PDB file of C-alpha atoms in Angstrom:
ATOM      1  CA  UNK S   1       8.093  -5.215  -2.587  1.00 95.00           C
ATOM      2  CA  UNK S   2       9.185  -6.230   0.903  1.00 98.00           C
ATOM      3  CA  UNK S   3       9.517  -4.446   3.928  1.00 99.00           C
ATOM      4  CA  UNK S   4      10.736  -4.995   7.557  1.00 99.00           C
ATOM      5  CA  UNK S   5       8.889  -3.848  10.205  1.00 99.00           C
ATOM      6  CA  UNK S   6      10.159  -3.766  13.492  1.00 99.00           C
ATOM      7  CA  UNK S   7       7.649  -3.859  16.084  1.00 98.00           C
ATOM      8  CA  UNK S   8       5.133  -5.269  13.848  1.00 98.00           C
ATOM      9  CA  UNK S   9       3.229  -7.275  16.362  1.00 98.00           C
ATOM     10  CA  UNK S  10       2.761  -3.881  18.447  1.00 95.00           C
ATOM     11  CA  UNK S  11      -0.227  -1.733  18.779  1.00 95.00           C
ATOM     12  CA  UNK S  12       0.753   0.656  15.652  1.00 97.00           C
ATOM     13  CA  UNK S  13       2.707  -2.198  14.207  1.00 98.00           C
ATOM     14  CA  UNK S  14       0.383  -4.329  13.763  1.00 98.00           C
ATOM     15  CA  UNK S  15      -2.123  -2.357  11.510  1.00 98.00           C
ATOM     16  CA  UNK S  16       0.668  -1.357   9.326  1.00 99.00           C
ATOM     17  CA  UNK S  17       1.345  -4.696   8.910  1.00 99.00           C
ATOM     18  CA  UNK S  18      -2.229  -5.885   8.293  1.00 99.00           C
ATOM     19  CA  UNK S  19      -2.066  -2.571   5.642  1.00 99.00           C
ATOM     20  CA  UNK S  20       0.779  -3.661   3.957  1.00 99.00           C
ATOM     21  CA  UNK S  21      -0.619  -7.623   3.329  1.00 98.00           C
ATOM     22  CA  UNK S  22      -3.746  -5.656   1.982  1.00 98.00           C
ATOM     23  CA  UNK S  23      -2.172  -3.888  -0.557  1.00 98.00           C
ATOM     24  CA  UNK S  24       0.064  -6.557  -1.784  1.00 98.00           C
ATOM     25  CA  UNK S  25       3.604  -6.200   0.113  1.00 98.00           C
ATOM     26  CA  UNK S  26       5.514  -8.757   1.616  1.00 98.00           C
ATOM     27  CA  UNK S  27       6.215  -7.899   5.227  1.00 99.00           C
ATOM     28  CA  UNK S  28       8.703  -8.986   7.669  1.00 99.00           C
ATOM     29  CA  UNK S  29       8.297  -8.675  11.088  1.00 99.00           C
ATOM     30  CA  UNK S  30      10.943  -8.031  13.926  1.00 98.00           C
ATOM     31  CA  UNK S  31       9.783  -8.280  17.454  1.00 98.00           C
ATOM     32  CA  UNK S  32      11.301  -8.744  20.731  1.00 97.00           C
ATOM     33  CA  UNK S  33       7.552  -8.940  22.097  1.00 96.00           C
ATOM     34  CA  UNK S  34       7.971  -6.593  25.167  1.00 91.00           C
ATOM     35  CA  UNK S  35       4.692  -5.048  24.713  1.00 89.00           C
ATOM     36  CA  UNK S  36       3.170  -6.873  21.161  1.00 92.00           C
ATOM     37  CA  UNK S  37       1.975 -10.179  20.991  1.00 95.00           C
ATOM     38  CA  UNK S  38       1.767 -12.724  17.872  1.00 97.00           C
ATOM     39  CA  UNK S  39      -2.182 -12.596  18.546  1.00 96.00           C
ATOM     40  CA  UNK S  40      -1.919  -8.620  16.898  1.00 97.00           C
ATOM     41  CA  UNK S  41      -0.408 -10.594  13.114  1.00 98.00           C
ATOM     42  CA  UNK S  42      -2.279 -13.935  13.882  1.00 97.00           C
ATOM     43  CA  UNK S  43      -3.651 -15.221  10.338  1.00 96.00           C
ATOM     44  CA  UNK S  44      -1.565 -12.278   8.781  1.00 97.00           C
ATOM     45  CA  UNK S  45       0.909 -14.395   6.370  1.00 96.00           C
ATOM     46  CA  UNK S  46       4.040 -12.501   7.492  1.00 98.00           C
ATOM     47  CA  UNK S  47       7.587 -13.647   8.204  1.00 97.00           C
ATOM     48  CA  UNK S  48       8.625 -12.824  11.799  1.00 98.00           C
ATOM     49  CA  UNK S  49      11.977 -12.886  13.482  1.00 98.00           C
ATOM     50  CA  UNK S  50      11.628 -12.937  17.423  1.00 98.00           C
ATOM     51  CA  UNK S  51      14.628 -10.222  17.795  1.00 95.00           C
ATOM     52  CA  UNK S  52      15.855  -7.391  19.024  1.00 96.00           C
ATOM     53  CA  UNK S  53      16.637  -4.358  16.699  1.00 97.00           C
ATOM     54  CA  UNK S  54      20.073  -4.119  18.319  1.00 96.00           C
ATOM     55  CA  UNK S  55      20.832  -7.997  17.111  1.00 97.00           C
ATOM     56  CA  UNK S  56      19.428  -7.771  13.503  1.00 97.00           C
ATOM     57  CA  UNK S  57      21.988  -8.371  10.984  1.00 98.00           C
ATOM     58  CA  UNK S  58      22.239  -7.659   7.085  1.00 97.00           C
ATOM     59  CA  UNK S  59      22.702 -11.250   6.653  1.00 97.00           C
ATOM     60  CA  UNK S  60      19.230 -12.064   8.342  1.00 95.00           C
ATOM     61  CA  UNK S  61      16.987  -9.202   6.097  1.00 96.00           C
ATOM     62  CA  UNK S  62      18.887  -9.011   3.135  1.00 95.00           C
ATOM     63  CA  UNK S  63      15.877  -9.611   1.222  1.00 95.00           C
ATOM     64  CA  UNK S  64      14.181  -6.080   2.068  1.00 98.00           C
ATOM     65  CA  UNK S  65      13.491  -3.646   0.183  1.00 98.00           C
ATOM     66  CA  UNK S  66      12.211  -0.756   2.659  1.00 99.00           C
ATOM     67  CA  UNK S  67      12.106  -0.374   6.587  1.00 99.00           C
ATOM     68  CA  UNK S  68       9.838   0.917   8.669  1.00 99.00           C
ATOM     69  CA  UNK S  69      11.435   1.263  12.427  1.00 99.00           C
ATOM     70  CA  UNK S  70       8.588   1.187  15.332  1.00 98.00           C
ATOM     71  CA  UNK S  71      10.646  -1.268  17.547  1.00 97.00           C
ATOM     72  CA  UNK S  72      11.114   1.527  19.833  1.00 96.00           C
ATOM     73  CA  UNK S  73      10.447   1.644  24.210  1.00 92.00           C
ATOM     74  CA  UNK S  74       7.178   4.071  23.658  1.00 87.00           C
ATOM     75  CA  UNK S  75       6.268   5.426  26.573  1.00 87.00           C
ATOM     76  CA  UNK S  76       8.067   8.098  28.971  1.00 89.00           C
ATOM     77  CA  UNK S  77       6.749   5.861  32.454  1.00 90.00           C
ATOM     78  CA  UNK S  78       9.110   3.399  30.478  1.00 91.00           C
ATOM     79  CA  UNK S  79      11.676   5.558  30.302  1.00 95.00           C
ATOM     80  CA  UNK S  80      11.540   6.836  34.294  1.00 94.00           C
ATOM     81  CA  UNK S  81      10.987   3.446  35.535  1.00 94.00           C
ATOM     82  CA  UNK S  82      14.442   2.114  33.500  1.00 96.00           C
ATOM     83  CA  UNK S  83      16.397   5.670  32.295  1.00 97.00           C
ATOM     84  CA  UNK S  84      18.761   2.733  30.650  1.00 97.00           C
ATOM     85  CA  UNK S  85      16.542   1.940  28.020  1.00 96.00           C
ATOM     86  CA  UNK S  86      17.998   5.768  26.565  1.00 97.00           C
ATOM     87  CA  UNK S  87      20.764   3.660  25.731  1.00 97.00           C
ATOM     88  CA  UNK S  88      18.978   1.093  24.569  1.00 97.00           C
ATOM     89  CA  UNK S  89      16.412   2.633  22.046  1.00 97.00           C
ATOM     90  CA  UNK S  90      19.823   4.648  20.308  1.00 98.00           C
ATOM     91  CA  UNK S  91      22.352   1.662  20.281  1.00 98.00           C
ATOM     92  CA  UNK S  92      18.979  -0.428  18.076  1.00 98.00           C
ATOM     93  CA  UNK S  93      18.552   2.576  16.156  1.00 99.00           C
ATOM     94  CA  UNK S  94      21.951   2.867  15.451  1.00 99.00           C
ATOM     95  CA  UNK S  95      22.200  -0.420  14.004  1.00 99.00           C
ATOM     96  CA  UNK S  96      19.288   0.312  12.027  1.00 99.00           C
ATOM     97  CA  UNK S  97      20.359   3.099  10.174  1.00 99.00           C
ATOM     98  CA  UNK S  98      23.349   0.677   9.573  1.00 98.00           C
ATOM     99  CA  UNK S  99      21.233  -2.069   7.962  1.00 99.00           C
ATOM    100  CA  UNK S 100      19.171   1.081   5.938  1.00 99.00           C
ATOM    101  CA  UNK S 101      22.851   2.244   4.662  1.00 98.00           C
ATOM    102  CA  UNK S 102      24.313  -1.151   4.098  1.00 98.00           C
ATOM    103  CA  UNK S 103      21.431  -2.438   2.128  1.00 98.00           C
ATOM    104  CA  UNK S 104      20.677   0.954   0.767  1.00 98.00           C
ATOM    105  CA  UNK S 105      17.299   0.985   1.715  1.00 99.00           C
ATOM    106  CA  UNK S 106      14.670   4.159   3.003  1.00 98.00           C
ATOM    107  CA  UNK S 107      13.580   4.158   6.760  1.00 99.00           C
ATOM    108  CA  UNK S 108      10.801   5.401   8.010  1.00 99.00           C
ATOM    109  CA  UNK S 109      10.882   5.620  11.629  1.00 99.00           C
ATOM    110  CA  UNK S 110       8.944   6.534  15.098  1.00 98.00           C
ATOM    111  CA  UNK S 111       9.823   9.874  16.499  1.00 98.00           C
ATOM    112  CA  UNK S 112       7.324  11.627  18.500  1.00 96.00           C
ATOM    113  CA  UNK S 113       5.621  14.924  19.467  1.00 95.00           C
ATOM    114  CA  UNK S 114       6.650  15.178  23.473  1.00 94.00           C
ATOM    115  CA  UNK S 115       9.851  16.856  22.351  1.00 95.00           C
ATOM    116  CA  UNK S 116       7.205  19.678  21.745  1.00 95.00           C
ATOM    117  CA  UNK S 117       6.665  19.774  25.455  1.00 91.00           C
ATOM    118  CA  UNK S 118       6.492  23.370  26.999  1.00 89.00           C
ATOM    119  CA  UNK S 119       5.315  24.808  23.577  1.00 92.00           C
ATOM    120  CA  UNK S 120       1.636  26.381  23.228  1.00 89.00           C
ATOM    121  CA  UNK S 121      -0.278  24.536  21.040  1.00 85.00           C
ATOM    122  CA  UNK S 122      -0.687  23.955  18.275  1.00 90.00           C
ATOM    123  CA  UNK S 123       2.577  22.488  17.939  1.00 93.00           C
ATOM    124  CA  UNK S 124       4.405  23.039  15.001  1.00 95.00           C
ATOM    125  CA  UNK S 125       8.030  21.750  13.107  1.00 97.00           C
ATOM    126  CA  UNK S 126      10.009  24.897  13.535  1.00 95.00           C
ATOM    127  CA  UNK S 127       9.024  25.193  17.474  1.00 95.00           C
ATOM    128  CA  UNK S 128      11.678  25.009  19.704  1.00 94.00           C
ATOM    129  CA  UNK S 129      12.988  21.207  21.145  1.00 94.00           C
ATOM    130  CA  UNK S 130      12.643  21.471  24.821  1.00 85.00           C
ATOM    131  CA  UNK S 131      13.789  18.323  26.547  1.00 90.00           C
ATOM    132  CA  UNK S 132      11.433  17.621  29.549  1.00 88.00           C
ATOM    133  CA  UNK S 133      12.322  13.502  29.852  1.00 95.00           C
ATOM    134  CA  UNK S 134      14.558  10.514  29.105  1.00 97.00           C
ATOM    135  CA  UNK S 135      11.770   9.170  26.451  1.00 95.00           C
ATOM    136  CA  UNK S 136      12.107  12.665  24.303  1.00 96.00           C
ATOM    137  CA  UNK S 137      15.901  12.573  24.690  1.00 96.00           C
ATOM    138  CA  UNK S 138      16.145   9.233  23.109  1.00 97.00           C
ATOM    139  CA  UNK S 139      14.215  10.495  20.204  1.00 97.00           C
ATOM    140  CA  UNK S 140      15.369  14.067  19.915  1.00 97.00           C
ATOM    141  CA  UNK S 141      18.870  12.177  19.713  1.00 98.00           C
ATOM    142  CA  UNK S 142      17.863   9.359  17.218  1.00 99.00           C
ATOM    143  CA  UNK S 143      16.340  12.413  14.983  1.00 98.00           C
ATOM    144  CA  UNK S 144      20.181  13.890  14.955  1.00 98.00           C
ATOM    145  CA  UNK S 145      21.529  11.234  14.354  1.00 99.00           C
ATOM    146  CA  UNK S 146      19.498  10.503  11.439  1.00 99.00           C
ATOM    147  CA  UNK S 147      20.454  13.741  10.385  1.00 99.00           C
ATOM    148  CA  UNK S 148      24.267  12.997  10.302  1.00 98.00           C
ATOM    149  CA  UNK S 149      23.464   9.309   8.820  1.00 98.00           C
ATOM    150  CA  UNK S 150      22.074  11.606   5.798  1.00 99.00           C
ATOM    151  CA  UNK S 151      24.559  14.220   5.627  1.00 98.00           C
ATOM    152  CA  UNK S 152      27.384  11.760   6.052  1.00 98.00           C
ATOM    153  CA  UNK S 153      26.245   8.347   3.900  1.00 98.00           C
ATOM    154  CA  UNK S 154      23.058   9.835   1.934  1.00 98.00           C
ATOM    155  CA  UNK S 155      21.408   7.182   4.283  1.00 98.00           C
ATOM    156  CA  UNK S 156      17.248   7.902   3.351  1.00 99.00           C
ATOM    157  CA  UNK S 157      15.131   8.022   6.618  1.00 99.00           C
ATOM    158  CA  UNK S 158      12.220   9.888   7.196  1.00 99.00           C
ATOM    159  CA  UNK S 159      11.335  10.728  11.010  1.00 99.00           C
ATOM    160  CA  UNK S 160       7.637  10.998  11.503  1.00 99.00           C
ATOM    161  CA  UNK S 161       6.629  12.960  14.928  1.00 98.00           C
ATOM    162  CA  UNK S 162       3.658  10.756  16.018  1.00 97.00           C
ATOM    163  CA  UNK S 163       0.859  12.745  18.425  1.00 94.00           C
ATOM    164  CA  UNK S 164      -1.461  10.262  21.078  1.00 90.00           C
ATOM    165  CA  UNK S 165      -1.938   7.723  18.899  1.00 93.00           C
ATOM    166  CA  UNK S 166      -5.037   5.611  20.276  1.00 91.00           C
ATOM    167  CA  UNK S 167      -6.731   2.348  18.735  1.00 90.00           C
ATOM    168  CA  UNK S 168      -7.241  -1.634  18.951  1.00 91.00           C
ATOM    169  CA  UNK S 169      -4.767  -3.618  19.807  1.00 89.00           C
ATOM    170  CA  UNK S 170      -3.427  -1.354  22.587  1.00 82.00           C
ATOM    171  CA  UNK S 171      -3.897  -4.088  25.218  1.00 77.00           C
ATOM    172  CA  UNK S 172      -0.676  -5.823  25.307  1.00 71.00           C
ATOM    173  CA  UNK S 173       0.297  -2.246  26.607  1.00 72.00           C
ATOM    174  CA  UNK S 174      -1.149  -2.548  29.967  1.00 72.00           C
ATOM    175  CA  UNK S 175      -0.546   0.511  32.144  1.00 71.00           C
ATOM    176  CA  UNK S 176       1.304   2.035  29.137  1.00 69.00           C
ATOM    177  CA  UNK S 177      -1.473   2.569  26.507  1.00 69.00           C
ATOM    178  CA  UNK S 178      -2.891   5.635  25.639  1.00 72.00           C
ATOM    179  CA  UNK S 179      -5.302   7.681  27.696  1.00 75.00           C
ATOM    180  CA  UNK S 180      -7.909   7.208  25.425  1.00 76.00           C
ATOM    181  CA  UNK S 181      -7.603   3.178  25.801  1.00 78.00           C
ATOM    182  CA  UNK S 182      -7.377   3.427  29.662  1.00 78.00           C
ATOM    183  CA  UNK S 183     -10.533   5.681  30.225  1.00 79.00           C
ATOM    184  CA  UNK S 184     -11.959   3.191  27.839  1.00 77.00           C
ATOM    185  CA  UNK S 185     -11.471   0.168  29.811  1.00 75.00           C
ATOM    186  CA  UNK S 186     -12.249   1.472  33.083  1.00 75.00           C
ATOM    187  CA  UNK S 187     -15.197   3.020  31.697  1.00 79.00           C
ATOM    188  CA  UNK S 188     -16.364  -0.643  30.019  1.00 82.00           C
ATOM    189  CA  UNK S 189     -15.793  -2.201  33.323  1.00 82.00           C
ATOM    190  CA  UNK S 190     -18.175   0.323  35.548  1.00 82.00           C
ATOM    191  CA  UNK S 191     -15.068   2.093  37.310  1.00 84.00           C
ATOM    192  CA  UNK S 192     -14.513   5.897  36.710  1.00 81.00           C
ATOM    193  CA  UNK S 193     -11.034   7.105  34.474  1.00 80.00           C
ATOM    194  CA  UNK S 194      -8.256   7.980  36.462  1.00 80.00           C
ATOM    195  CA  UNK S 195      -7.364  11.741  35.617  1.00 81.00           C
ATOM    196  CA  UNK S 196      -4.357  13.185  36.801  1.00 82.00           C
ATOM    197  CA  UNK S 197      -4.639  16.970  37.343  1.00 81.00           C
ATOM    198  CA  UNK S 198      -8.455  18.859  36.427  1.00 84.00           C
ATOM    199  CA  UNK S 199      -8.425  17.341  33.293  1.00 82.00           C
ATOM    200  CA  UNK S 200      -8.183  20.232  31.122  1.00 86.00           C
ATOM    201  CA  UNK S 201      -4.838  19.797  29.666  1.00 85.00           C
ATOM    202  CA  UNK S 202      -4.913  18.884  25.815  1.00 86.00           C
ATOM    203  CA  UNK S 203      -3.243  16.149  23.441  1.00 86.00           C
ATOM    204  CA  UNK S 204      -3.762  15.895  19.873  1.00 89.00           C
ATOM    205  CA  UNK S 205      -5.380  12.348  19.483  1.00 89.00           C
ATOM    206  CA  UNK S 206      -4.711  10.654  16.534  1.00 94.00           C
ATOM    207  CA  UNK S 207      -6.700   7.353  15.795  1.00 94.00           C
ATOM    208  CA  UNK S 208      -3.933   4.735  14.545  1.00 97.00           C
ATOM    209  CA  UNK S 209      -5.519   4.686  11.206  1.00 98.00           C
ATOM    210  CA  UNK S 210      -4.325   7.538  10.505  1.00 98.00           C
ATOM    211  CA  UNK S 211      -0.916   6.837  11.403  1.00 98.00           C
ATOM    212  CA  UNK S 212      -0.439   4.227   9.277  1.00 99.00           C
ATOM    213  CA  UNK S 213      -1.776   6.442   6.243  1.00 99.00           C
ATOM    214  CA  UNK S 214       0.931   8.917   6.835  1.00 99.00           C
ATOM    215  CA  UNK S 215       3.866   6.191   7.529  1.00 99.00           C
ATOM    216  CA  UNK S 216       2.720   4.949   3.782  1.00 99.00           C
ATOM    217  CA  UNK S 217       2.661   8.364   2.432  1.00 98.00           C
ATOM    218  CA  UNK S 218       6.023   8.624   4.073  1.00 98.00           C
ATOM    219  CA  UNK S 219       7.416   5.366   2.783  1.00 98.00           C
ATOM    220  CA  UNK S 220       6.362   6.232  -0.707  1.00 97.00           C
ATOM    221  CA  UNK S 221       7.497   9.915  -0.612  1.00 97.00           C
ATOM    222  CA  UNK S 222      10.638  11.236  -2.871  1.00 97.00           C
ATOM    223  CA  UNK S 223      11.607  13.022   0.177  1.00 98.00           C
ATOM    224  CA  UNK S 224      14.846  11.803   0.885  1.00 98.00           C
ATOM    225  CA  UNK S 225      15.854  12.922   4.676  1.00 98.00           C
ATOM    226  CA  UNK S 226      13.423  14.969   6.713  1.00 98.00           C
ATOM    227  CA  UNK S 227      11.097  14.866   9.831  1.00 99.00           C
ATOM    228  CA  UNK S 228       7.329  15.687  10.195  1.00 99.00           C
ATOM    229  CA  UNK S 229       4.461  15.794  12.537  1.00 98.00           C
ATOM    230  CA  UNK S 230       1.742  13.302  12.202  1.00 98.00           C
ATOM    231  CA  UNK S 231      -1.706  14.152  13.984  1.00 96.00           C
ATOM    232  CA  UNK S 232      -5.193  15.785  13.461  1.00 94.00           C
ATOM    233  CA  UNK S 233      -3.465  19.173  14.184  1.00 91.00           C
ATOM    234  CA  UNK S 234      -6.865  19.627  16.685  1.00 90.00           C
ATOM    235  CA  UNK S 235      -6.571  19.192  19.971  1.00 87.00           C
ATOM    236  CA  UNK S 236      -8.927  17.728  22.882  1.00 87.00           C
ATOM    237  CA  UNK S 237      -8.774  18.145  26.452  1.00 85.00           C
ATOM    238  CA  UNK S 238      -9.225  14.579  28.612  1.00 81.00           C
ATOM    239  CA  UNK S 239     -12.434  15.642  29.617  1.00 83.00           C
ATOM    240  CA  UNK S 240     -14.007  15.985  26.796  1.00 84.00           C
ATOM    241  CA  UNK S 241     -12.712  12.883  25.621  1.00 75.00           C
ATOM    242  CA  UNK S 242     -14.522  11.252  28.238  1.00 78.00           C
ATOM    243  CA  UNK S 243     -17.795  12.828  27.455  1.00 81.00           C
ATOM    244  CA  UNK S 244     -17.617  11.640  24.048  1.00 81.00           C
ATOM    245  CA  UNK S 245     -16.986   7.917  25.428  1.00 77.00           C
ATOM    246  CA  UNK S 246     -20.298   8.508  27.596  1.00 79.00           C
ATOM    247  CA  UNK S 247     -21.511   9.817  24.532  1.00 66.00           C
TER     248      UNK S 247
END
């Protein structure tokens, strides 16, 4: 079976791709390389297509037999820095969903939990979607449309909510990688983590193993059209994350 990842030589990419070789699929991998780098696939034996998602064509990944869609601006600083890249991130997934419907192929694609912000925890599919930034407008928006791809063309995509996902690999990221990764490094290097606030407030870490179990168990689901959340469903506050990296 082959599949085309997009963002496969990203921080979450990456392992899925390495998890895919392992069990036997061939992968292809589409990457503009804004924050992945070939190093994350080195030695994998993958196909890759330097590319944007907005410039893939049928043509170029007729081949596939599944997608899996993490080519997608990640981070909300991203998003406030450059409110453009709104546009951006639903103009590629547009064209995705077009490639998934034209090759009639399942997607499995990166939402994420922030929508959830404003909610007590824990947070939960039938909560409310409160809108707090450009980064969970862009995916609050790619979920609908999703939803209309389905109810219009019986186009097969399954949206997966991802919580703090944290990991190797992250440090092509910079300044954009998860907390867990940035008290790390500081930490490593002798220097104290930079916490915003008293450090009470909680995420739902979710170690990017995990992740790419549930984007498998998503890929090979009968589900046709749906979107879930994917995390521990336990929550930690930053503090106590760094006591457990002081151990």
């Amino acid at each position: 079976m082959r599949v085309l990842v997009t963002g496969g030589c990203g921080f979450i990419g990456s392992h899925l791709v390495e998890t895919l070789k392992s069990l036997g699929y061939e992968v292809l991998v589409v990457d503009n390389l804004h924050t992945g780098t070939l190093d994350n696939i080195r030695g994998m034996d993958v196909h890759f297509l330097r590319r944007d998602c907005g410039a893939l064509t049928a043509e170029e990944v007729s081949h596939i037999d599944g997608i899996v869609h993490l080519g997608i601006y990640s981070s909300s600083p991203m998003y406030r820095k450059d409110p453009s890249l709104v546009g951006k991130a639903v103009t590629d997934f547009l064209n995705m969903l077009a490639l998934a419907r034209t090759l009639d192929v399942r997607m499995v694609w990166a939402s994420t939990s922030s929508i959830y912000n404003g909610n007590p925890l824990p947070w939960r599919e039938d909560m409310p979607i409160l809108v707090r930034d450009y980064y969970s407008e862009a995916r609050y928006f790619m979920e609908r449309l999703a939803d209309l791809h389905y109810d219009w063309y019986k186009t097969e995509t399954v949206g997966l909510r991802f919580f703090s996902v944290y990991g190797p690999r992250e440090e092509a990221k910079g300044q954009f990688a998860n907390l867990v990764s940035q008290f790390l490094w500081a930490m490593r290097e002798g220097n104290p983590p930079i916490i915003y606030g008293d450090g009470t407030q909680k995420r739902d870490f979710t170690h990017v193993h995990d992740i790419v179990k549930g984007i498998l168990r998503a890929f090979d689901s009968h589900v046709e059209h749906d979107v879930f959340n994917l995390g521990t469903g336990v929550s930690c506050s930053l503090n106590e994350v760094v006591d457990l990296i002081n151990g």
